[in-house]
Coordinates of C-alpha atoms in Angstrom, one line a residue:
Chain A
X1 CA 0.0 0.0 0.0
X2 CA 2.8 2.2 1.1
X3 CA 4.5 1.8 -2.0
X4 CA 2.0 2.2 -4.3
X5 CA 1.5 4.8 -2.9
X6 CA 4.6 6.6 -3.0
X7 CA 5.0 5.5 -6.5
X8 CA 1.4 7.2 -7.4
X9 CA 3.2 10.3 -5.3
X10 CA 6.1 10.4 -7.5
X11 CA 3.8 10.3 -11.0
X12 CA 1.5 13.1 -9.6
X13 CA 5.3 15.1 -9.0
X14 CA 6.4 14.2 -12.7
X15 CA 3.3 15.6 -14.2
X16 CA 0.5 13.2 -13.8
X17 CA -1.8 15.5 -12.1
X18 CA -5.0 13.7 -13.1
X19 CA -3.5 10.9 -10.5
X20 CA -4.7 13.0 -7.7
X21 CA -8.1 12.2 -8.2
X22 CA -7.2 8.8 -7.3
X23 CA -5.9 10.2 -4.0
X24 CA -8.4 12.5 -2.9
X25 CA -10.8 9.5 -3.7
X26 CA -9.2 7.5 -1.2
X27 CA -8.9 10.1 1.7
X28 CA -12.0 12.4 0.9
X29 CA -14.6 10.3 3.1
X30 CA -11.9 9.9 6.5
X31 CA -10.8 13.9 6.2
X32 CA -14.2 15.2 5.6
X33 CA -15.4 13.5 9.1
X34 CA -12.3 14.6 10.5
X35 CA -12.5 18.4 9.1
X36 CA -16.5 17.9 9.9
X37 CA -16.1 17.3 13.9
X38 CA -13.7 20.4 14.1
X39 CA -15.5 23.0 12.3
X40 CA -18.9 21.5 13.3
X41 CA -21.4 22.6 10.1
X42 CA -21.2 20.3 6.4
X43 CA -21.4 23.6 4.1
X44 CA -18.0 24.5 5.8
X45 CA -16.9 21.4 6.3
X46 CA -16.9 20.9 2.5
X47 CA -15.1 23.9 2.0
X48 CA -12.7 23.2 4.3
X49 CA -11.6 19.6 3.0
X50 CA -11.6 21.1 -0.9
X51 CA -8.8 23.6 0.7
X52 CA -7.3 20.6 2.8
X53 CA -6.8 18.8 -0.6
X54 CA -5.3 22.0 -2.4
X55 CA -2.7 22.4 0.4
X56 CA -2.0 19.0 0.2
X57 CA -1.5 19.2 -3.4
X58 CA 0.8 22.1 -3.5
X59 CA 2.9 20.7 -0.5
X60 CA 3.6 17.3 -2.5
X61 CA 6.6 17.7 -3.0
X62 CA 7.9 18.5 0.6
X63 CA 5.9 14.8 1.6
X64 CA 9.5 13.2 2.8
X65 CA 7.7 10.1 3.6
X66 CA 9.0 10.3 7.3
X67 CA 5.4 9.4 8.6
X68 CA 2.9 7.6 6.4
X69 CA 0.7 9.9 3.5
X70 CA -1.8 9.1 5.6
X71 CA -0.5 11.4 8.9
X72 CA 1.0 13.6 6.8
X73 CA -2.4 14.4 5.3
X74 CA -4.8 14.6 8.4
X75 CA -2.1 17.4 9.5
X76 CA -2.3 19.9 6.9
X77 CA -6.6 18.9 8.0
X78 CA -6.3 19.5 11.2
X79 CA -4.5 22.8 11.2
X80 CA -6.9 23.8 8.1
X81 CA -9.9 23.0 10.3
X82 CA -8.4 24.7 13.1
X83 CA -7.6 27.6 11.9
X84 CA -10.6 27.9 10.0
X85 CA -12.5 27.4 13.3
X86 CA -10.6 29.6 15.0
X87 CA -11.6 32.1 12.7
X88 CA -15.7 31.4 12.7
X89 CA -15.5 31.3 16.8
X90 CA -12.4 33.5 18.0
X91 CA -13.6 33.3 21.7
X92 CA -12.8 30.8 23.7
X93 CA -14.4 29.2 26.7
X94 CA -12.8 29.8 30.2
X95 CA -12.6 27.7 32.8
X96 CA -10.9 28.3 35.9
X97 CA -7.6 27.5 35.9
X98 CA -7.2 26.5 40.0
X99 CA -10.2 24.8 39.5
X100 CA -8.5 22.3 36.4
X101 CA -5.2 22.1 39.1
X102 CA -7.4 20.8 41.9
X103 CA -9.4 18.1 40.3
X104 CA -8.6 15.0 41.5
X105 CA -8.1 12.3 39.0
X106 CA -10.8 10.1 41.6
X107 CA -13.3 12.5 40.3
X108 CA -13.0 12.8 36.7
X109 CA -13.2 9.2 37.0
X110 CA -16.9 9.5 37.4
X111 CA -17.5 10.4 33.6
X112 CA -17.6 6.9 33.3
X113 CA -20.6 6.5 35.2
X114 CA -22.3 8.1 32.5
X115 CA -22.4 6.3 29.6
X116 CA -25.4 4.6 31.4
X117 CA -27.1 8.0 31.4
X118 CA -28.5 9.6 27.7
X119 CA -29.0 13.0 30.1
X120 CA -25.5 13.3 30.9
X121 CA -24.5 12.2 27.6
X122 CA -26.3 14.2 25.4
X123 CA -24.8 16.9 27.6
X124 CA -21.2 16.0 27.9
X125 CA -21.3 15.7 23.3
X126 CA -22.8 19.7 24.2
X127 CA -19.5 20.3 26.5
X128 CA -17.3 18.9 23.4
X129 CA -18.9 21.1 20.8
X130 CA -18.1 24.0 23.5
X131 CA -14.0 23.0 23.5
X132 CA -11.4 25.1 21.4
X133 CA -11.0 23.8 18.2
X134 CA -7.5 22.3 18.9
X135 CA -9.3 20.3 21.7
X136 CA -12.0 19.4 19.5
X137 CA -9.2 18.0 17.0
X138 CA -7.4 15.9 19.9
X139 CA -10.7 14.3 21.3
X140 CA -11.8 12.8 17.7
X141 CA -8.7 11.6 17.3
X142 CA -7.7 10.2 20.5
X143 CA -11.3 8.9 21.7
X144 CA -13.1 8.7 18.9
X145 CA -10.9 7.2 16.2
X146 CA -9.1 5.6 18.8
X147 CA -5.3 6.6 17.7
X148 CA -2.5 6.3 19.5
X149 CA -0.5 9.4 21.8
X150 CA 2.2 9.0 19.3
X151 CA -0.4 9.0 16.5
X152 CA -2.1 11.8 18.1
X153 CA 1.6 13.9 18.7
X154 CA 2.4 13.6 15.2
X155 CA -0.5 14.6 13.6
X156 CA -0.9 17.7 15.6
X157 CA 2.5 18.3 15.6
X158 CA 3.0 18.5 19.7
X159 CA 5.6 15.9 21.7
X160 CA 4.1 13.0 23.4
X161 CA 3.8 14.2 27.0
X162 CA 1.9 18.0 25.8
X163 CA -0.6 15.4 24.2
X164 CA -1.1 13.6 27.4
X165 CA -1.4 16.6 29.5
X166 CA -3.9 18.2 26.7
X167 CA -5.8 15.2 27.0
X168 CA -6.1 15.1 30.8
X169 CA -7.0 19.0 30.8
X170 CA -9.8 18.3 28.4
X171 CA -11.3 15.6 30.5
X172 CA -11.4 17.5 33.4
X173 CA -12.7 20.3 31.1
X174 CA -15.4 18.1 30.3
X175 CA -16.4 16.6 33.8
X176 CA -16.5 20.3 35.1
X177 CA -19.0 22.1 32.2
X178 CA -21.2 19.2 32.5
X179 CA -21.4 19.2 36.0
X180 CA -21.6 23.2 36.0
X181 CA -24.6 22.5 33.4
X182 CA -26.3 20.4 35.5
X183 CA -26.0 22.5 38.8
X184 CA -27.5 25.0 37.1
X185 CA -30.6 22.8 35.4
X186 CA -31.1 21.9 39.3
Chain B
X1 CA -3.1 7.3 28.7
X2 CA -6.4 6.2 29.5
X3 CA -9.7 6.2 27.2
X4 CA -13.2 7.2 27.9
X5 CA -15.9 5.1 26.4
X6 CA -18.4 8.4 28.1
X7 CA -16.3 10.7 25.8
X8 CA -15.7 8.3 22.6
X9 CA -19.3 7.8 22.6
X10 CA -20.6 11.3 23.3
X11 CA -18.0 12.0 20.1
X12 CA -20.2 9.7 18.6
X13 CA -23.5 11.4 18.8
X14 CA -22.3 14.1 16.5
X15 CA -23.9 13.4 13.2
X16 CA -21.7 12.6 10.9
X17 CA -22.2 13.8 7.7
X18 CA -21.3 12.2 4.3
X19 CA -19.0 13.5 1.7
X20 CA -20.9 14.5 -1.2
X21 CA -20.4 12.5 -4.2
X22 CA -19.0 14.8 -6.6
X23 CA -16.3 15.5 -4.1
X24 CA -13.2 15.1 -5.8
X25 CA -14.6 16.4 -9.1
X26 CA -14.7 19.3 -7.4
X27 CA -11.6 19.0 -5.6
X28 CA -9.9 18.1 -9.1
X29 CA -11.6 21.3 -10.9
X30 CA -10.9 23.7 -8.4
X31 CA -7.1 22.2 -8.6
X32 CA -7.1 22.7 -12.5
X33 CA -8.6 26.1 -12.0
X34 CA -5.7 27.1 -9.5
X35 CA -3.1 25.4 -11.4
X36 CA -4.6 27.6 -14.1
X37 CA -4.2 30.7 -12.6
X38 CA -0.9 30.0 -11.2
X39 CA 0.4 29.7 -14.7
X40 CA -1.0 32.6 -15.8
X41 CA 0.6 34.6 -12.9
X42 CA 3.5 33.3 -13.9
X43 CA 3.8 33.9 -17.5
X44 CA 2.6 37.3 -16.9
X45 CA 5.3 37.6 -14.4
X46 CA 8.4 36.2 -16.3
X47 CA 7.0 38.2 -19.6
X48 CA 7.4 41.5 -17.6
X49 CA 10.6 40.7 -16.4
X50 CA 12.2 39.7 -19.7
X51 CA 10.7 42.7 -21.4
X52 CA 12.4 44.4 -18.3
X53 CA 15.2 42.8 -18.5
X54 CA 16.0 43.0 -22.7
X55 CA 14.9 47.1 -22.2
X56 CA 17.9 47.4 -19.4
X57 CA 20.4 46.0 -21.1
X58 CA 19.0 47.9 -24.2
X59 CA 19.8 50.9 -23.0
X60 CA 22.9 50.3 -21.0
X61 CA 24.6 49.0 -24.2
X62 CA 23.2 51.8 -26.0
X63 CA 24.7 54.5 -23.2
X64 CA 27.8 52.3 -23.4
X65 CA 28.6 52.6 -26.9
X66 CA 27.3 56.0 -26.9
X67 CA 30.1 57.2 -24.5
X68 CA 32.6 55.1 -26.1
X69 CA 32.0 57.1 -29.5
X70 CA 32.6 60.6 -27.1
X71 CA 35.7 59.4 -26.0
X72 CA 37.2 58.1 -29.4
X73 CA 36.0 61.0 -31.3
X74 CA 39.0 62.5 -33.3
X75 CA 41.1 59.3 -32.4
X76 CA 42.3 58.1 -36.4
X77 CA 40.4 54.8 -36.6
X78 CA 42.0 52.1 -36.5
X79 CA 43.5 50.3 -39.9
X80 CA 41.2 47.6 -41.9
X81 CA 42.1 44.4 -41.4
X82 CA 42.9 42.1 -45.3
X83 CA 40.8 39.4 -44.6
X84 CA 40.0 36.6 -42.5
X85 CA 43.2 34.4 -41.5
X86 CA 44.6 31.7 -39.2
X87 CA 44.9 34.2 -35.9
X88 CA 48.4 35.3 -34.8
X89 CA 50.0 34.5 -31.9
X90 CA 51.9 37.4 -30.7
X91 CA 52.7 38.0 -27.6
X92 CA 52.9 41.5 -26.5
X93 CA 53.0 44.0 -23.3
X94 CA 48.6 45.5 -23.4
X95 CA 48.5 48.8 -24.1
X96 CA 45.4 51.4 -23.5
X97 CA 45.4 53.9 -25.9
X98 CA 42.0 56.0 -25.1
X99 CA 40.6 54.1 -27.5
X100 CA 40.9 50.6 -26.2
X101 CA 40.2 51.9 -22.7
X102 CA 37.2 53.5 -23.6
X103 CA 36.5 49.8 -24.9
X104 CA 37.7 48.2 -21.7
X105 CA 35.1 50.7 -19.8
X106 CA 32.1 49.6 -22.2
X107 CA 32.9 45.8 -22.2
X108 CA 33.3 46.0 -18.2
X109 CA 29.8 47.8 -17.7
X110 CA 28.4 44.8 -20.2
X111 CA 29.7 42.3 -17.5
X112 CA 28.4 44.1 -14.8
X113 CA 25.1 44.4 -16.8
X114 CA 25.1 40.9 -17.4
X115 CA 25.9 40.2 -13.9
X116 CA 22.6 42.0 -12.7
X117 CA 20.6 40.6 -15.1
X118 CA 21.9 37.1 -13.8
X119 CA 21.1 38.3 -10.0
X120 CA 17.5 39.0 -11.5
X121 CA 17.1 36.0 -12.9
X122 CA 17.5 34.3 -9.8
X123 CA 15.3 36.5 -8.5
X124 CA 12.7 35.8 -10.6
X125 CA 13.2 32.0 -10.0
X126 CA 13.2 32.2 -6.2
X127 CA 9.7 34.1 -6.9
X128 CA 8.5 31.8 -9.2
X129 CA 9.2 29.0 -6.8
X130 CA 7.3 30.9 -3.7
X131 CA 4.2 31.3 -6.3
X132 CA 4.1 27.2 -6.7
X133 CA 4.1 26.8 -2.7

């Protein structure tokens, strides 16, 4: 796969241009749910993968074939979708900071009690759409289509242990706006 | 690093929408229409230059050889040669009567000329290369 990869890589650098049909073919469906559950609405969404695939085009020739096309591709997505996020919703949410220091791990622990409730559900997907889009990004990938920290680091271009730390900020992110939502529904 | 199923499947209630069909038609034709522009930037860009470029050196060799004519005027020109011949090779000390000097001055400036117009060049390369990134 790999190689005939690279050698459909090397055709679309000598010229073969049509060849990148076969490539966006392959990747279109993966990046657009990707590019979809960072920027949130389809219409952008679309948008936003078209560009993903231009970039990706234009950069072919820098590919060095350090990490697979496939890695190398949902970067140039994620920091497309981010930024384009960043730009449709500038402000971010704040939480506060002692609060996230505090949290005990023993507590956060309890989002796992809720996969039994739709209620707390429903609200905790509300709480992700709520996270900055670089958050949004490191979720899917690391819960939802279950990638590894490594996986994760190289595709948003952060070392190992800022992914881990990211990830355990977010959870307690999560655990306190749902809980703050449903003090307040109380 | 631990995984949440709460947070994997609250992911999951997003709907996820489906690519449309035509998806990389359209990814394809907006690629040709970039690629098309691109090139036209580009001829456009190198066109100017070389006009640029020719029209410089145009008038420097034309200022050149204007000046040398200043400085040689009255100077007896110098005698017709008989023909075309094997070339001699003699081997004497050069000499710079304001003549040949004047010479000297317009074939230097040429060299520099050229040597800017080189230095453009890469220039316009370097440019040309930033465009296709």
């Amino acid at each position: 796969m790999q190689t005939e990869e690279q050698e459909l890589i090397r055709r679309i650098l000598h010229g073969e241009t049509a060849l990148y049909a076969e490539l966006a073919n392959r990747y279109e469906r993966m990046i657009f749910a990707l590019v979809a559950r960072i920027v949130g609405r389809r219409e952008e969404a679309e948008e936003v993968t078209q560009d993903v695939f231009l970039k990706a085009f234009r950069q072919l020739g820098g590919f060095a074939g350090r990490s697979s096309f496939q890695t190398w591709l949902y970067r140039i997505a994620c920091n497309t979708a981010v930024s384009h996020a960043r730009r449709a919703q500038p402000r971010s949410l704040e939480i506060d900071e002692r609060r996230l220091a505090v949290l005990p791990d023993k507590e956060t622990d309890r989002l796992e009690e809720w996969t039994a409730h739709q209620e707390r559900l429903d609200a905790l997907t509300q709480a992700i759409g709520r996270l900055d889009p670089e958050e949004r990004a490191l979720v899917t990938l690391f819960y939802y289509e279950e990638r590894s920290v490594a996986e994760c680091a190289a595709i948003s271009a952060l070392t190992e242990s800022n992914v881990k730390v990211r990830l355990h900020r977010i959870r307690i992110k999560l655990y306190l706006l749902v809980t703050a939502q449903s003090d307040e529904t109380k | 690093m631990k995984r949440s199923e709460a947070i994997r499947r609250a992911v999951g209630q997003f709907p996820t929408p489906e690519p449309p069909a035509d998806l990389t038609a359209r990814i394809m034709a907006r690629l040709q229409r970039a690629e098309r522009q691109r090139r036209r930037i580009e001829a456009l860009f190198t066109g100017t230059c070389a006009a640029a470029c020719v029209a410089a050196f145009a008038a420097v060799a034309r200022w050149t050889f204007a000046q040398v004519g200043e400085e040689t005027a009255g100077t007896p020109p110098l005698p017709k040669e008989s023909g075309w011949g094997w070339p001699q090779f003699e081997i004497s000390l050069p000499t710079f009567p304001a003549e040949d000097a004047a010479q000297w001055k317009a074939w230097v400036l040429l060299a520099a000329m050229g040597f800017v117009l080189l230095a453009a060049d890469l220039l316009i390369r370097r440019r040309i290369a930033s465009l296709r990134k």
